């Protein structure tokens, strides 16, 4: 049976070898005939192709120079880095494609050049898109004092995903151009992507949250942020979590998704910080002195550097005080400057009120006693100490 099978297969194998040899012989004959009849066009086309190769190679060198020039900005460097990824194989095949079209190459030669050009163009497009996307992401992540270390782990995953996506699309384009039906392949990739997305839903949620931090920039590393009852400085932004050093000293680790779902206050770039002070003076303060308190306070605030007086008014008759509200702004981003100015204003108000004899009020209560008829009486006897002492009985000897 084995011998019979080998004998039956051998004519087919021999036929295939003969057909391949015939195709190769036909290819070389057509190529030689084409060169013999169109040698002048071929020479001109080769010269044009050489010029194209030189121009494209020069553009690639220009891209390398753009990458090394910091003063040009980030976009020229990103474009330059993409240009430097231009493959020499693509340059050659682009020139060959132009040459074959101009020199009227035979069908087999033209089909071969066309196939190689499609492969080179698809791979080259994937390389360009990959470099542009990764360059933009790295620029957005590294455009602060943290440099390229910001979101380094997330960028590693992004680089892998972008590279995979670009080359999968390039492969599909190549297969589609060579006549392969890619409908089933695309469907299987879609189903596989859905399965992976459902399995790693939490990871991808935090990954996209980190991308939102990259592009939307609600905060950067080193910014002071506040949410809920937490205030701290951002120390690191990762693929899944953000680390914040709280003002109380501990490190707070929160997932990117949860952090972006909260109402976040970025205190790092506050150009004006407003201070609100409530001043309560005693009810024994004369009305004319109360009228002068806003002007006193305004003079104190305006003497401070980087401060802007807003208003000072009496706003309420409190339970134990006459209440004044003071509002002023400190025009500086630094929270330390704000605290120092507010401290100086408070100390100066305390000194000024002390020199003017103005007393600050604090919660006190006074109790009054009354007789059954409603008249006020003292809560203690009013007589002299001698009168209040009980008389001693005289002893009899």
Short mmCIF file of C-alpha atoms in Angstrom, two decimals:
data_model
loop_
_atom_site.label_atom_id
_atom_site.label_comp_id
_atom_site.label_asym_id
_atom_site.label_seq_id
_atom_site.Cartn_x
_atom_site.Cartn_y
_atom_site.Cartn_z
CA UNK A 1 0.00 0.00 0.00
CA UNK A 2 2.85 2.36 0.86
CA UNK A 3 4.60 1.66 -2.38
CA UNK A 4 1.41 2.23 -4.31
CA UNK A 5 0.83 5.55 -2.55
CA UNK A 6 4.38 6.73 -3.26
CA UNK A 7 4.05 5.73 -6.85
CA UNK A 8 0.77 7.60 -7.15
CA UNK A 9 2.14 10.74 -5.52
CA UNK A 10 5.35 10.91 -7.50
CA UNK A 11 3.74 12.04 -10.81
CA UNK A 12 2.00 14.91 -9.03
CA UNK A 13 5.23 15.97 -7.34
CA UNK A 14 7.11 15.79 -10.59
CA UNK A 15 4.39 17.78 -12.32
CA UNK A 16 4.58 20.50 -9.69
CA UNK A 17 8.35 20.70 -10.01
CA UNK A 18 8.10 20.88 -13.78
CA UNK A 19 5.45 23.63 -13.56
CA UNK A 20 7.59 25.65 -11.12
CA UNK A 21 10.61 25.32 -13.36
CA UNK A 22 8.52 26.39 -16.34
CA UNK A 23 7.20 29.42 -14.48
CA UNK A 24 10.69 30.44 -13.43
CA UNK A 25 11.96 29.98 -16.98
CA UNK A 26 9.06 32.05 -18.34
CA UNK A 27 9.71 34.75 -15.74
CA UNK A 28 13.36 35.07 -16.70
CA UNK A 29 12.57 35.01 -20.42
CA UNK A 30 9.99 37.80 -20.03
CA UNK A 31 12.37 39.80 -17.88
CA UNK A 32 15.21 39.44 -20.38
CA UNK A 33 12.93 40.33 -23.29
CA UNK A 34 11.65 43.36 -21.37
CA UNK A 35 15.16 44.56 -20.60
CA UNK A 36 16.24 44.07 -24.21
CA UNK A 37 13.32 46.01 -25.67
CA UNK A 38 13.01 48.77 -23.04
CA UNK A 39 16.57 49.24 -21.90
CA UNK A 40 16.48 53.01 -22.46
CA UNK A 41 13.30 53.42 -20.41
CA UNK A 42 14.76 51.13 -17.77
CA UNK A 43 17.93 53.23 -17.52
CA UNK A 44 15.90 56.43 -17.17
CA UNK A 45 13.60 54.79 -14.63
CA UNK A 46 16.57 53.49 -12.64
CA UNK A 47 18.05 56.99 -12.60
CA UNK A 48 14.74 58.37 -11.37
CA UNK A 49 14.59 55.59 -8.79
CA UNK A 50 18.10 56.40 -7.59
CA UNK A 51 17.11 60.04 -7.17
CA UNK A 52 14.00 58.98 -5.22
CA UNK A 53 16.11 56.74 -2.99
CA UNK A 54 18.56 59.57 -2.36
CA UNK A 55 15.75 62.02 -1.54
CA UNK A 56 14.02 59.61 0.84
CA UNK A 57 17.30 58.68 2.49
CA UNK A 58 18.05 62.38 2.91
CA UNK A 59 14.64 62.87 4.54
CA UNK A 60 15.47 60.08 6.95
CA UNK A 61 18.72 61.80 7.88
CA UNK A 62 16.81 65.08 8.32
CA UNK A 63 14.46 63.30 10.70
CA UNK A 64 17.46 62.21 12.76
CA UNK A 65 18.62 65.81 13.01
CA UNK A 66 15.18 66.98 14.09
CA UNK A 67 15.26 64.46 16.93
CA UNK A 68 18.49 65.96 18.27
CA UNK A 69 17.35 69.60 18.28
CA UNK A 70 15.61 70.36 21.56
CA UNK A 71 14.81 74.01 20.76
CA UNK A 72 12.44 73.14 17.89
CA UNK A 73 9.71 71.86 20.21
CA UNK A 74 8.12 68.47 20.68
CA UNK A 75 6.17 68.12 17.42
CA UNK A 76 9.21 68.38 15.09
CA UNK A 77 10.99 65.82 17.26
CA UNK A 78 8.03 63.43 17.14
CA UNK A 79 7.77 63.76 13.34
CA UNK A 80 11.54 63.45 13.02
CA UNK A 81 11.56 60.26 15.05
CA UNK A 82 8.84 58.81 12.81
CA UNK A 83 10.82 59.74 9.69
CA UNK A 84 13.93 58.02 11.04
CA UNK A 85 11.93 54.79 11.17
CA UNK A 86 11.61 54.81 7.38
CA UNK A 87 12.85 51.40 6.26
CA UNK A 88 15.40 51.08 3.47
CA UNK A 89 13.39 48.17 2.03
CA UNK A 90 10.37 50.48 1.67
CA UNK A 91 12.50 53.13 -0.05
CA UNK A 92 13.82 50.58 -2.54
CA UNK A 93 10.39 49.06 -3.24
CA UNK A 94 8.83 52.51 -3.70
CA UNK A 95 11.45 53.29 -6.30
CA UNK A 96 10.96 49.88 -7.93
CA UNK A 97 7.21 50.43 -8.11
CA UNK A 98 7.69 53.78 -9.85
CA UNK A 99 10.27 52.25 -12.20
CA UNK A 100 8.08 49.27 -13.13
CA UNK A 101 5.16 51.53 -13.97
CA UNK A 102 7.25 53.88 -16.09
CA UNK A 103 9.22 51.19 -17.92
CA UNK A 104 6.17 49.01 -18.80
CA UNK A 105 7.45 45.91 -16.98
CA UNK A 106 5.99 42.50 -17.90
CA UNK A 107 3.07 41.21 -15.89
CA UNK A 108 5.01 38.74 -13.76
CA UNK A 109 7.64 41.34 -12.88
CA UNK A 110 4.99 43.96 -12.20
CA UNK A 111 2.99 41.56 -9.99
CA UNK A 112 6.11 40.64 -8.01
CA UNK A 113 7.06 44.29 -7.49
CA UNK A 114 3.46 45.14 -6.58
CA UNK A 115 3.31 42.39 -3.93
CA UNK A 116 6.63 43.38 -2.37
CA UNK A 117 5.59 47.05 -2.42
CA UNK A 118 2.32 46.25 -0.63
CA UNK A 119 4.23 44.36 2.07
CA UNK A 120 6.78 47.16 2.45
CA UNK A 121 4.13 49.91 2.47
CA UNK A 122 1.94 48.14 5.04
CA UNK A 123 4.86 47.48 7.38
CA UNK A 124 6.18 51.02 6.90
CA UNK A 125 2.79 52.58 7.62
CA UNK A 126 2.57 50.49 10.80
CA UNK A 127 6.01 51.74 11.88
CA UNK A 128 5.11 55.39 11.21
CA UNK A 129 1.78 55.21 13.04
CA UNK A 130 3.42 53.40 15.95
CA UNK A 131 6.14 56.03 16.34
CA UNK A 132 3.68 58.93 16.06
CA UNK A 133 1.25 57.51 18.64
CA UNK A 134 3.96 56.48 21.10
CA UNK A 135 5.76 59.79 20.63
CA UNK A 136 2.58 61.75 21.42
CA UNK A 137 1.83 59.60 24.47
CA UNK A 138 5.39 59.85 25.81
CA UNK A 139 5.37 63.61 25.28
CA UNK A 140 2.11 64.01 27.16
CA UNK A 141 3.36 61.80 29.98
CA UNK A 142 6.83 63.31 30.21
CA UNK A 143 6.04 67.01 29.82
CA UNK A 144 6.63 67.80 33.47
CA UNK A 145 9.40 67.63 36.04
CA UNK A 146 8.97 63.88 36.34
CA UNK A 147 10.18 63.41 32.76
CA UNK A 148 9.64 60.13 30.96
CA UNK A 149 9.33 58.25 34.26
CA UNK A 150 5.76 59.48 34.70
CA UNK A 151 3.37 56.63 33.86
CA UNK A 152 6.34 54.53 32.69
CA UNK A 153 4.54 51.24 33.36
CA UNK A 154 1.40 52.44 31.59
CA UNK A 155 3.43 53.60 28.59
CA UNK A 156 5.03 50.15 28.37
CA UNK A 157 1.60 48.56 28.07
CA UNK A 158 0.46 51.25 25.64
CA UNK A 159 3.52 50.65 23.48
CA UNK A 160 2.76 46.92 23.36
CA UNK A 161 -0.91 47.49 22.50
CA UNK A 162 -0.16 50.08 19.81
CA UNK A 163 2.54 47.91 18.24
CA UNK A 164 0.27 44.86 18.20
CA UNK A 165 -2.66 46.80 16.73
CA UNK A 166 -0.56 48.43 13.99
CA UNK A 167 1.06 45.21 12.81
CA UNK A 168 -2.19 43.22 12.98
CA UNK A 169 -3.80 45.81 10.70
CA UNK A 170 -0.74 45.69 8.41
CA UNK A 171 -1.00 41.90 8.22
CA UNK A 172 -4.71 42.09 7.37
CA UNK A 173 -4.01 44.64 4.62
CA UNK A 174 -1.32 42.40 3.12
CA UNK A 175 -3.54 39.30 3.20
CA UNK A 176 -6.47 41.20 1.68
CA UNK A 177 -4.31 42.46 -1.19
CA UNK A 178 -3.03 39.00 -2.04
CA UNK A 179 -6.58 37.67 -2.34
CA UNK A 180 -7.08 36.01 1.06
CA UNK A 181 -10.61 36.23 2.51
CA UNK A 182 -10.04 37.94 5.86
CA UNK A 183 -13.69 38.15 6.97
CA UNK A 184 -13.44 35.12 9.24
CA UNK A 185 -10.08 36.26 10.59
CA UNK A 186 -11.44 39.70 11.46
CA UNK A 187 -14.47 38.13 13.16
CA UNK A 188 -12.26 35.81 15.22
CA UNK A 189 -10.05 38.73 16.25
CA UNK A 190 -13.14 40.69 17.30
CA UNK A 191 -14.48 37.81 19.41
CA UNK A 192 -11.07 37.28 20.97
CA UNK A 193 -10.78 40.98 21.76
CA UNK A 194 -14.19 40.99 23.46
CA UNK A 195 -13.22 37.96 25.56
CA UNK A 196 -9.95 39.55 26.63
CA UNK A 197 -11.71 42.84 27.39
CA UNK A 198 -14.28 41.13 29.64
CA UNK A 199 -11.61 39.10 31.42
CA UNK A 200 -9.42 42.13 32.11
CA UNK A 201 -12.14 44.74 32.51
CA UNK A 202 -10.70 46.19 35.72
CA UNK A 203 -7.18 46.45 34.32
CA UNK A 204 -8.36 48.14 31.13
CA UNK A 205 -10.58 50.50 33.12
CA UNK A 206 -7.58 51.72 35.12
CA UNK A 207 -5.44 51.78 31.97
CA UNK A 208 -7.90 54.07 30.20
CA UNK A 209 -8.09 56.17 33.36
CA UNK A 210 -4.31 56.56 33.20
CA UNK A 211 -4.66 57.58 29.55
CA UNK A 212 -7.19 60.19 30.65
CA UNK A 213 -4.63 61.48 33.14
CA UNK A 214 -2.03 61.66 30.34
CA UNK A 215 -4.15 63.59 27.86
CA UNK A 216 -6.61 65.52 30.04
CA UNK A 217 -4.06 66.29 32.77
CA UNK A 218 -6.30 66.94 35.76
CA UNK A 219 -3.10 66.81 37.82
CA UNK A 220 0.61 66.06 37.48
CA UNK A 221 3.23 64.60 39.73
CA UNK A 222 4.10 67.15 42.40
CA UNK A 223 0.65 68.81 42.39
CA UNK A 224 -1.27 69.21 45.63
CA UNK A 225 -4.75 67.74 45.30
CA UNK A 226 -7.77 67.35 47.55
CA UNK A 227 -10.71 64.96 47.42
CA UNK A 228 -13.17 63.99 50.14
CA UNK A 229 -11.21 64.42 53.39
CA UNK A 230 -7.76 63.81 51.87
CA UNK A 231 -5.20 66.49 50.98
CA UNK A 232 -1.76 65.55 49.68
CA UNK A 233 0.94 65.80 47.03
CA UNK A 234 0.95 63.47 44.02
CA UNK A 235 4.13 61.36 44.17
CA UNK A 236 3.54 58.87 41.38
CA UNK A 237 1.03 57.98 38.66
CA UNK A 238 1.05 54.37 37.53
CA UNK A 239 -0.88 52.18 35.15
CA UNK A 240 -3.42 51.17 37.82
CA UNK A 241 -2.97 53.43 40.85
CA UNK A 242 -1.91 56.93 41.89
CA UNK A 243 0.17 57.48 45.01
CA UNK A 244 -0.43 60.61 47.07
CA UNK A 245 1.58 61.72 50.09
CA UNK A 246 -1.01 63.08 52.52
CA UNK A 247 -0.35 66.14 54.65
CA UNK A 248 -0.59 63.87 57.69
CA UNK A 249 2.43 61.91 56.44
CA UNK A 250 1.03 58.60 55.22
CA UNK A 251 1.00 57.44 51.61
CA UNK A 252 -2.47 57.14 50.11
CA UNK A 253 -2.83 54.68 47.21
CA UNK A 254 -6.01 55.01 45.14
CA UNK A 255 -6.96 53.46 41.80
CA UNK A 256 -7.02 55.81 38.84
CA UNK A 257 -10.66 54.98 38.09
CA UNK A 258 -11.84 55.78 41.62
CA UNK A 259 -9.75 58.95 41.73
CA UNK A 260 -11.18 60.34 38.48
CA UNK A 261 -14.72 59.51 39.61
CA UNK A 262 -14.33 61.83 42.60
CA UNK A 263 -14.63 65.61 42.73
CA UNK A 264 -10.93 66.45 42.62
CA UNK A 265 -9.51 69.83 43.63
CA UNK A 266 -6.08 70.68 42.21
CA UNK A 267 -4.48 73.22 44.54
CA UNK A 268 -1.15 73.42 42.72
CA UNK A 269 -1.94 76.16 40.22
CA UNK A 270 -4.21 78.38 42.28
CA UNK A 271 -3.31 81.91 41.22
CA UNK A 272 -5.35 83.51 44.04
CA UNK A 273 -6.08 81.96 47.41
CA UNK A 274 -8.92 83.51 49.41
CA UNK A 275 -8.83 83.78 53.18
CA UNK A 276 -11.98 84.21 55.26
CA UNK A 277 -11.68 85.36 58.87
CA UNK A 278 -14.51 85.80 61.37
CA UNK A 279 -13.86 88.48 64.01
CA UNK A 280 -16.09 88.59 67.08
CA UNK A 281 -15.89 91.53 69.49
CA UNK A 282 -17.74 91.99 72.77
CA UNK A 283 -21.12 93.70 73.04
CA UNK A 284 -19.47 96.34 75.23
CA UNK A 285 -17.62 97.69 72.16
CA UNK A 286 -18.94 101.21 71.39
CA UNK A 287 -20.71 101.71 68.03
CA UNK A 288 -18.20 104.32 66.85
CA UNK A 289 -15.38 101.82 67.41
CA UNK A 290 -17.34 99.18 65.50
CA UNK A 291 -17.60 101.62 62.57
CA UNK A 292 -13.80 101.99 62.54
CA UNK A 293 -13.02 98.26 62.64
CA UNK A 294 -13.39 97.69 58.82
CA UNK A 295 -10.97 100.54 58.07
CA UNK A 296 -8.49 99.26 60.65
CA UNK A 297 -8.59 95.79 59.14
CA UNK A 298 -8.33 97.10 55.56
CA UNK A 299 -5.18 99.05 56.45
CA UNK A 300 -3.68 95.91 58.01
CA UNK A 301 -4.39 93.76 54.93
CA UNK A 302 -3.18 96.28 52.35
CA UNK A 303 0.17 96.60 54.13
CA UNK A 304 0.91 92.93 53.46
CA UNK A 305 2.73 91.90 50.27
CA UNK A 306 0.81 89.93 47.63
CA UNK A 307 -2.52 90.58 49.36
CA UNK A 308 -5.73 92.09 47.98
CA UNK A 309 -8.44 93.35 50.33
CA UNK A 310 -11.98 92.27 49.39
CA UNK A 311 -14.28 93.46 52.16
CA UNK A 312 -14.86 93.65 55.90
CA UNK A 313 -18.40 94.13 57.26
CA UNK A 314 -20.34 93.50 60.42
CA UNK A 315 -22.62 90.64 59.49
CA UNK A 316 -24.36 89.38 62.60
CA UNK A 317 -25.36 89.87 66.21
CA UNK A 318 -24.00 86.66 67.66
CA UNK A 319 -24.98 84.91 70.86
CA UNK A 320 -21.99 86.41 72.66
CA UNK A 321 -20.30 88.67 70.08
CA UNK A 322 -20.66 91.27 67.37
CA UNK A 323 -19.50 89.36 64.27
CA UNK A 324 -17.38 90.84 61.46
CA UNK A 325 -16.42 89.01 58.26
CA UNK A 326 -13.03 89.70 56.63
CA UNK A 327 -12.22 88.50 53.10
CA UNK A 328 -8.89 89.01 51.36
CA UNK A 329 -6.91 87.26 48.59
CA UNK A 330 -3.27 86.23 48.53
CA UNK A 331 -1.98 86.46 44.95
CA UNK A 332 0.50 83.59 44.86
CA UNK A 333 0.46 79.91 43.88
CA UNK A 334 2.53 78.83 46.88
CA UNK A 335 0.45 77.66 49.84
CA UNK A 336 3.32 78.58 52.17
CA UNK A 337 3.09 82.22 51.12
CA UNK A 338 -0.67 82.15 51.73
CA UNK A 339 -0.23 80.74 55.23
CA UNK A 340 2.46 83.29 56.07
CA UNK A 341 0.36 86.28 54.91
CA UNK A 342 -2.71 85.04 56.77
CA UNK A 343 -0.59 84.57 59.90
CA UNK A 344 0.76 88.13 59.70
CA UNK A 345 -2.74 89.54 59.20
CA UNK A 346 -4.07 87.68 62.25
CA UNK A 347 -1.17 88.74 64.49
CA UNK A 348 -1.41 92.37 63.36
CA UNK A 349 -5.18 92.44 63.99
CA UNK A 350 -4.56 91.06 67.47
CA UNK A 351 -1.96 93.76 68.18
CA UNK A 352 -4.12 96.56 66.77
CA UNK A 353 -7.21 95.53 68.72
CA UNK A 354 -5.16 95.27 71.92
CA UNK A 355 -3.78 98.79 71.44
CA UNK A 356 -7.29 100.17 70.70
CA UNK A 357 -8.83 98.44 73.71
CA UNK A 358 -11.09 96.27 71.56
CA UNK A 359 -11.80 92.94 73.23
CA UNK A 360 -12.46 89.70 71.39
CA UNK A 361 -15.56 87.92 72.56
CA UNK A 362 -15.79 84.33 73.62
CA UNK A 363 -18.84 82.33 74.67
CA UNK A 364 -19.89 83.33 78.22
CA UNK A 365 -23.09 83.09 80.25
CA UNK A 366 -24.37 85.32 83.08
CA UNK A 367 -27.01 83.93 85.46
CA UNK A 368 -29.50 86.20 87.27
CA UNK A 369 -31.68 85.21 90.24
CA UNK A 370 -35.10 86.67 90.96
CA UNK A 371 -37.55 86.77 93.82
CA UNK A 372 -41.05 85.31 93.44
CA UNK A 373 -42.34 88.73 92.44
CA UNK A 374 -39.74 88.97 89.63
CA UNK A 375 -37.37 91.46 91.25
CA UNK A 376 -33.68 90.70 90.87
CA UNK A 377 -31.89 89.59 94.02
CA UNK A 378 -28.27 88.86 94.70
CA UNK A 379 -27.38 85.18 94.73
CA UNK A 380 -25.49 85.67 97.99
CA UNK A 381 -26.09 87.60 101.26
CA UNK A 382 -25.34 91.33 101.05
CA UNK A 383 -24.61 92.00 104.73
CA UNK A 384 -21.19 92.32 106.30
CA UNK A 385 -19.26 89.29 107.31
CA UNK A 386 -19.82 90.07 111.03
CA UNK A 387 -23.55 90.35 110.54
CA UNK A 388 -23.68 87.09 108.66
CA UNK A 389 -21.94 85.18 111.46
CA UNK A 390 -24.34 83.53 113.91
CA UNK A 391 -24.21 84.94 117.48
CA UNK A 392 -22.44 82.74 119.98
CA UNK A 393 -24.20 81.87 123.22
CA UNK A 394 -22.48 83.04 126.41
CA UNK A 395 -21.40 80.24 128.65
CA UNK A 396 -22.29 80.39 132.37
CA UNK A 397 -19.65 79.60 134.85
#
